[in-house]
Amino acid sequence: MRTPMSDPVALITGAAGGLGRAVAAQLAQAGWRLALVGRSSTRLAAAGPVDALRIEADVSTAEGARAAVARCTEAFGVPTALVNCAGGTLIAPLHRTAESAYRACLGANLDTAFFSLAAFVEALRNAQQPGAAVLVSSVVGHIGVANHEAISAAKAAIAGLVRGAAATYAPSRIRVNAVSPGFMVTPATQSMVATDAAREGFARQYPLAGLGTVEDTAQAIAWLLSPAAARITGQVLPVDGGFTAVRPLVR
Ligand SMILES: NC(=O)c1ccc[n+]([C@@H]2O[C@H](COP(=O)([O-])OP(=O)(O)OC[C@H]3O[C@@H](n4cnc5c(N)ncnc54)[C@H](OP(=O)(O)O)[C@@H]3O)[C@@H](O)[C@H]2O)c1
């Protein structure tokens, strides 16, 4: 599918991942032109529509994130939407988390959000354009889940980043929100639900039946970027089947 050059431009990081691909599909359908960012052009090649721009960059550094936004601006124009799907999970108790694993977890989940958002708002402000960003938190950033200390710290920090940036950039007409998914089956997590018993075990923890999908979260992201959410900023929207709000009814 070819999209007209007048369509608005969205930059998606972690675009080769499970959630990133679903977001790309959702935003392409909503008429966005896409710049897809990841650390491997081979993995990116299989993601998104044919006419998407693919940018190999590590957005966990200020330099990498700026380079990604600059490449998008040069090819397509300034992106007016950012979705930071870059991330990676780490399941380990605090006392067994090596310093290198902790730093990698914070780098993939928090540094990518911080530096992508910084590069995005800088480009928008220079162009004097409004825009909207969606970051990705997690249920483990809001409620204690055993053996998730490093990722919980990173995902809780996303909420602080969202609120601070929403306040700073509201006068520039830049909205900043996050989604907070529960468990979704993606290449990163599918080994955790390889058996029916494991899948049912995960599902039982959620008040709403079944497991969430990347499409559920991608739809929420597309909505937060759309004019329908024009009055929403500084929010973290749970897409978690009730996991963080209510207790499941145990029968
Ligand atoms: N799956 C779940 O159950 C779940 C639940 C709650 C929240 N989340 C969050 O949702 C987001 C997406 O998760 P997912 O399951 O789709 O994970 P995924 O399949 O592992 O995708 C994450 C992507 O991030 C990219 N990435 C990592 N570090 C990067 C960096 N420094 N620069 C650029 N790209 C980078 C990776 O691609 P390359 O290696 O090719 O760069 C990978 O494709 C993550 O933030 C995750 O924490 C997931």
mmCIF file of C-alpha atoms in Angstrom, residues 18-249:
data_model
loop_
_atom_site.group_PDB
_atom_site.id
_atom_site.type_symbol
_atom_site.label_atom_id
_atom_site.label_comp_id
_atom_site.label_asym_id
_atom_site.label_seq_id
_atom_site.Cartn_x
_atom_site.Cartn_y
_atom_site.Cartn_z
ATOM 1 C CA GLY A 18 5.630 -7.974 18.833
ATOM 2 C CA LEU A 19 3.923 -4.786 19.984
ATOM 3 C CA GLY A 20 5.827 -2.595 17.490
ATOM 4 C CA ARG A 21 4.537 -4.617 14.541
ATOM 5 C CA ALA A 22 0.952 -4.411 15.771
ATOM 6 C CA VAL A 23 1.274 -0.640 16.250
ATOM 7 C CA ALA A 24 2.699 -0.300 12.731
ATOM 8 C CA ALA A 25 -0.265 -2.222 11.293
ATOM 9 C CA GLN A 26 -2.769 -0.152 13.278
ATOM 10 C CA LEU A 27 -1.232 3.239 12.399
ATOM 11 C CA ALA A 28 -0.811 2.341 8.713
ATOM 12 C CA GLN A 29 -4.529 1.533 8.637
ATOM 13 C CA ALA A 30 -5.267 4.907 10.292
ATOM 14 C CA GLY A 31 -3.387 6.713 7.502
ATOM 15 C CA TRP A 32 -0.005 7.431 9.105
ATOM 16 C CA ARG A 33 3.240 7.254 7.137
ATOM 17 C CA LEU A 34 5.655 5.196 9.189
ATOM 18 C CA ALA A 35 9.294 5.450 10.198
ATOM 19 C CA LEU A 36 10.248 2.151 11.842
ATOM 20 C CA VAL A 37 13.241 2.071 14.176
ATOM 21 C CA GLY A 38 15.203 -0.922 15.495
ATOM 22 C CA ARG A 39 18.777 -2.006 16.040
ATOM 23 C CA SER A 40 18.797 -4.541 13.200
ATOM 24 C CA SER A 41 17.874 -3.744 9.599
ATOM 25 C CA THR A 42 17.416 -7.480 9.002
ATOM 26 C CA ARG A 43 14.767 -7.728 11.718
ATOM 27 C CA LEU A 44 13.150 -4.458 10.544
ATOM 28 C CA ALA A 45 12.940 -5.652 6.937
ATOM 29 C CA ALA A 46 10.094 -8.027 7.836
ATOM 30 C CA ALA A 47 8.126 -5.395 9.810
ATOM 31 C CA GLY A 48 5.511 -2.890 8.656
ATOM 32 C CA PRO A 49 4.154 -1.883 5.233
ATOM 33 C CA VAL A 50 6.438 -1.863 2.169
ATOM 34 C CA ASP A 51 6.548 1.917 1.912
ATOM 35 C CA ALA A 52 7.667 2.446 5.522
ATOM 36 C CA LEU A 53 11.029 4.043 6.161
ATOM 37 C CA ARG A 54 13.332 1.685 8.092
ATOM 38 C CA ILE A 55 15.952 3.220 10.368
ATOM 39 C CA GLU A 56 18.665 1.219 12.076
ATOM 40 C CA ALA A 57 19.424 2.995 15.354
ATOM 41 C CA ASP A 58 19.913 2.339 19.046
ATOM 42 C CA VAL A 59 17.571 4.826 20.691
ATOM 43 C CA SER A 60 18.841 4.140 24.227
ATOM 44 C CA THR A 61 21.381 6.935 23.663
ATOM 45 C CA ALA A 62 20.766 10.627 22.985
ATOM 46 C CA GLU A 63 22.868 10.380 19.832
ATOM 47 C CA GLY A 64 21.013 7.325 18.482
ATOM 48 C CA ALA A 65 17.585 8.815 19.169
ATOM 49 C CA ARG A 66 18.522 12.155 17.553
ATOM 50 C CA ALA A 67 19.906 10.329 14.514
ATOM 51 C CA ALA A 68 16.640 8.358 14.132
ATOM 52 C CA VAL A 69 14.471 11.495 14.291
ATOM 53 C CA ALA A 70 16.837 13.343 11.917
ATOM 54 C CA ARG A 71 16.718 10.520 9.359
ATOM 55 C CA CYS A 72 12.909 10.464 9.524
ATOM 56 C CA THR A 73 12.746 14.264 9.146
ATOM 57 C CA GLU A 74 15.080 14.178 6.142
ATOM 58 C CA ALA A 75 13.096 11.459 4.329
ATOM 59 C CA PHE A 76 9.484 12.086 5.373
ATOM 60 C CA GLY A 77 9.369 15.346 7.364
ATOM 61 C CA VAL A 78 9.146 15.929 11.115
ATOM 62 C CA PRO A 79 7.259 13.088 12.837
ATOM 63 C CA THR A 80 4.186 14.344 14.683
ATOM 64 C CA ALA A 81 3.660 11.049 16.530
ATOM 65 C CA LEU A 82 6.103 8.931 18.516
ATOM 66 C CA VAL A 83 5.467 5.458 19.900
ATOM 67 C CA ASN A 84 8.314 4.007 21.947
ATOM 68 C CA CYS A 85 7.820 0.236 21.776
ATOM 69 C CA ALA A 86 11.508 -0.501 22.373
ATOM 70 C CA GLY A 87 11.945 -2.563 25.501
ATOM 71 C CA GLY A 88 12.848 -5.902 26.902
ATOM 72 C CA THR A 89 11.793 -7.925 29.885
ATOM 73 C CA LEU A 90 13.831 -9.149 32.849
ATOM 74 C CA ILE A 91 12.424 -11.615 35.329
ATOM 75 C CA ALA A 92 14.799 -12.036 38.258
ATOM 76 C CA PRO A 93 14.722 -11.285 41.985
ATOM 77 C CA LEU A 94 16.703 -8.262 43.099
ATOM 78 C CA HIS A 95 19.401 -10.308 44.864
ATOM 79 C CA ARG A 96 20.042 -12.287 41.670
ATOM 80 C CA THR A 97 20.040 -9.360 39.240
ATOM 81 C CA ALA A 98 23.532 -8.709 37.892
ATOM 82 C CA GLU A 99 24.524 -5.073 37.414
ATOM 83 C CA SER A 100 24.847 -5.649 33.656
ATOM 84 C CA ALA A 101 21.307 -7.097 33.452
ATOM 85 C CA TYR A 102 19.892 -4.201 35.485
ATOM 86 C CA ARG A 103 21.601 -1.637 33.232
ATOM 87 C CA ALA A 104 20.451 -3.422 30.069
ATOM 88 C CA CYS A 105 16.867 -3.482 31.391
ATOM 89 C CA LEU A 106 16.868 0.217 32.285
ATOM 90 C CA GLY A 107 18.566 1.002 28.967
ATOM 91 C CA ALA A 108 16.007 -0.866 26.848
ATOM 92 C CA ASN A 109 12.907 0.305 28.731
ATOM 93 C CA LEU A 110 13.631 3.710 30.289
ATOM 94 C CA ASP A 111 16.569 5.200 28.347
ATOM 95 C CA THR A 112 14.855 4.481 25.007
ATOM 96 C CA ALA A 113 11.713 6.279 26.228
ATOM 97 C CA PHE A 114 13.666 9.221 27.655
ATOM 98 C CA PHE A 115 15.931 9.849 24.667
ATOM 99 C CA SER A 116 13.325 9.117 21.977
ATOM 100 C CA LEU A 117 10.929 11.533 23.624
ATOM 101 C CA ALA A 118 13.678 14.157 24.024
ATOM 102 C CA ALA A 119 14.635 13.952 20.331
ATOM 103 C CA PHE A 120 10.962 13.995 19.283
ATOM 104 C CA VAL A 121 9.976 17.087 21.289
ATOM 105 C CA GLU A 122 13.144 18.887 20.185
ATOM 106 C CA ALA A 123 12.275 18.319 16.502
ATOM 107 C CA LEU A 124 8.642 19.374 17.019
ATOM 108 C CA ARG A 125 9.622 22.528 18.896
ATOM 109 C CA ASN A 126 12.155 23.484 16.214
ATOM 110 C CA ALA A 127 9.455 23.018 13.575
ATOM 111 C CA GLN A 128 6.841 24.728 15.801
ATOM 112 C CA GLN A 129 4.460 21.846 15.261
ATOM 113 C CA PRO A 130 2.073 20.105 17.671
ATOM 114 C CA GLY A 131 2.363 16.355 18.232
ATOM 115 C CA ALA A 132 1.654 13.394 20.484
ATOM 116 C CA ALA A 133 3.806 10.698 22.039
ATOM 117 C CA VAL A 134 2.860 7.380 23.606
ATOM 118 C CA LEU A 135 5.336 5.500 25.805
ATOM 119 C CA VAL A 136 4.900 1.938 27.036
ATOM 120 C CA SER A 137 4.738 1.181 30.749
ATOM 121 C CA SER A 138 3.502 -2.139 32.224
ATOM 122 C CA VAL A 139 1.325 -3.507 34.993
ATOM 123 C CA VAL A 140 4.539 -4.247 36.892
ATOM 124 C CA GLY A 141 5.173 -0.497 37.110
ATOM 125 C CA HIS A 142 1.984 -0.095 39.166
ATOM 126 C CA ILE A 143 1.589 -3.195 41.339
ATOM 127 C CA GLY A 144 4.147 -5.453 43.016
ATOM 128 C CA VAL A 145 4.814 -8.622 41.026
ATOM 129 C CA ALA A 146 7.515 -10.885 42.461
ATOM 130 C CA ASN A 147 10.847 -11.144 40.624
ATOM 131 C CA HIS A 148 10.288 -8.027 38.502
ATOM 132 C CA GLU A 149 12.267 -5.425 40.475
ATOM 133 C CA ALA A 150 14.399 -3.986 37.646
ATOM 134 C CA ILE A 151 11.608 -3.851 35.061
ATOM 135 C CA SER A 152 9.170 -2.507 37.700
ATOM 136 C CA ALA A 153 11.579 0.344 38.454
ATOM 137 C CA ALA A 154 11.938 1.147 34.741
ATOM 138 C CA LYS A 155 8.206 0.984 34.026
ATOM 139 C CA ALA A 156 7.219 3.021 37.117
ATOM 140 C CA ALA A 157 9.686 5.686 35.983
ATOM 141 C CA ILE A 158 7.825 5.914 32.645
ATOM 142 C CA ALA A 159 4.820 7.313 34.560
ATOM 143 C CA GLY A 160 7.000 10.063 36.044
ATOM 144 C CA LEU A 161 8.517 10.854 32.664
ATOM 145 C CA VAL A 162 5.054 11.085 31.083
ATOM 146 C CA ARG A 163 3.730 13.486 33.715
ATOM 147 C CA GLY A 164 6.814 15.713 33.722
ATOM 148 C CA ALA A 165 7.033 15.956 29.936
ATOM 149 C CA ALA A 166 3.268 16.476 29.607
ATOM 150 C CA ALA A 167 3.574 19.488 31.907
ATOM 151 C CA THR A 168 6.644 20.920 30.173
ATOM 152 C CA TYR A 169 5.356 20.586 26.624
ATOM 153 C CA ALA A 170 1.640 21.293 26.976
ATOM 154 C CA PRO A 171 2.270 24.952 26.011
ATOM 155 C CA SER A 172 3.974 23.647 22.831
ATOM 156 C CA ARG A 173 0.801 21.604 22.064
ATOM 157 C CA ILE A 174 2.666 18.329 22.514
ATOM 158 C CA ARG A 175 0.718 15.601 24.343
ATOM 159 C CA VAL A 176 2.552 12.844 26.217
ATOM 160 C CA ASN A 177 0.809 9.688 27.452
ATOM 161 C CA ALA A 178 1.596 6.026 28.064
ATOM 162 C CA VAL A 179 -0.191 2.713 27.887
ATOM 163 C CA SER A 180 0.291 0.093 30.566
ATOM 164 C CA PRO A 181 -0.336 -3.389 29.175
ATOM 165 C CA GLY A 182 -0.735 -6.622 31.066
ATOM 166 C CA PHE A 183 0.737 -9.828 29.710
ATOM 167 C CA MET A 184 0.649 -10.042 25.883
ATOM 168 C CA VAL A 185 1.873 -12.965 23.831
ATOM 169 C CA THR A 186 4.778 -11.721 21.710
ATOM 170 C CA PRO A 187 8.052 -13.255 20.500
ATOM 171 C CA ALA A 188 9.552 -11.961 23.760
ATOM 172 C CA THR A 189 7.050 -13.797 25.975
ATOM 173 C CA GLN A 190 5.713 -16.780 24.028
ATOM 174 C CA SER A 191 8.021 -19.270 25.755
ATOM 175 C CA MET A 192 6.264 -18.361 29.049
ATOM 176 C CA VAL A 193 2.916 -19.644 27.741
ATOM 177 C CA ALA A 194 4.139 -22.612 25.733
ATOM 178 C CA THR A 195 1.706 -25.038 27.395
ATOM 179 C CA ASP A 196 -2.072 -24.822 27.923
ATOM 180 C CA ALA A 197 -1.507 -25.026 31.690
ATOM 181 C CA ALA A 198 0.880 -22.060 31.643
ATOM 182 C CA ARG A 199 -1.500 -20.047 29.463
ATOM 183 C CA GLU A 200 -4.428 -20.781 31.769
ATOM 184 C CA GLY A 201 -2.295 -19.919 34.795
ATOM 185 C CA PHE A 202 -1.511 -16.483 33.366
ATOM 186 C CA ALA A 203 -5.114 -15.898 32.279
ATOM 187 C CA ARG A 204 -6.501 -16.741 35.758
ATOM 188 C CA GLN A 205 -4.714 -13.679 37.193
ATOM 189 C CA TYR A 206 -6.851 -11.330 35.085
ATOM 190 C CA PRO A 207 -10.419 -10.332 36.002
ATOM 191 C CA LEU A 208 -11.413 -10.291 32.308
ATOM 192 C CA ALA A 209 -11.245 -13.716 30.680
ATOM 193 C CA GLY A 210 -8.374 -14.675 28.397
ATOM 194 C CA LEU A 211 -5.039 -13.011 27.718
ATOM 195 C CA GLY A 212 -4.511 -9.574 26.242
ATOM 196 C CA THR A 213 -3.170 -9.217 22.723
ATOM 197 C CA VAL A 214 -0.799 -6.749 21.087
ATOM 198 C CA GLU A 215 -3.769 -5.600 18.978
ATOM 199 C CA ASP A 216 -5.649 -4.501 22.130
ATOM 200 C CA THR A 217 -2.733 -2.294 23.139
ATOM 201 C CA ALA A 218 -2.035 -1.067 19.591
ATOM 202 C CA GLN A 219 -5.641 0.127 19.300
ATOM 203 C CA ALA A 220 -5.343 2.071 22.562
ATOM 204 C CA ILE A 221 -2.111 3.651 21.297
ATOM 205 C CA ALA A 222 -3.686 4.637 17.967
ATOM 206 C CA TRP A 223 -6.566 6.209 19.861
ATOM 207 C CA LEU A 224 -4.240 8.194 22.158
ATOM 208 C CA LEU A 225 -2.508 9.589 19.051
ATOM 209 C CA SER A 226 -5.775 10.495 17.345
ATOM 210 C CA PRO A 227 -7.765 13.768 17.502
ATOM 211 C CA ALA A 228 -10.304 11.862 19.659
ATOM 212 C CA ALA A 229 -7.774 12.080 22.504
ATOM 213 C CA ALA A 230 -6.964 15.773 21.931
ATOM 214 C CA ARG A 231 -7.693 16.694 25.589
ATOM 215 C CA ILE A 232 -5.702 13.826 27.105
ATOM 216 C CA THR A 233 -2.135 14.304 28.310
ATOM 217 C CA GLY A 234 -0.002 13.149 31.244
ATOM 218 C CA GLN A 235 -1.952 9.881 31.577
ATOM 219 C CA VAL A 236 -0.979 6.227 31.817
ATOM 220 C CA LEU A 237 -3.803 4.140 30.368
ATOM 221 C CA PRO A 238 -4.010 0.559 31.685
ATOM 222 C CA VAL A 239 -4.814 -2.036 29.007
ATOM 223 C CA ASP A 240 -4.695 -4.918 31.423
ATOM 224 C CA GLY A 241 -8.060 -6.683 31.757
ATOM 225 C CA GLY A 242 -8.533 -5.137 35.200
ATOM 226 C CA PHE A 243 -5.260 -6.527 36.647
ATOM 227 C CA THR A 244 -4.261 -3.326 38.483
ATOM 228 C CA ALA A 245 -7.747 -2.026 39.321
ATOM 229 C CA VAL A 246 -9.785 -4.918 40.693
ATOM 230 C CA ARG A 247 -9.279 -8.331 42.240
ATOM 231 C CA PRO A 248 -10.376 -11.315 40.169
ATOM 232 C CA LEU A 249 -13.466 -13.058 41.563
#
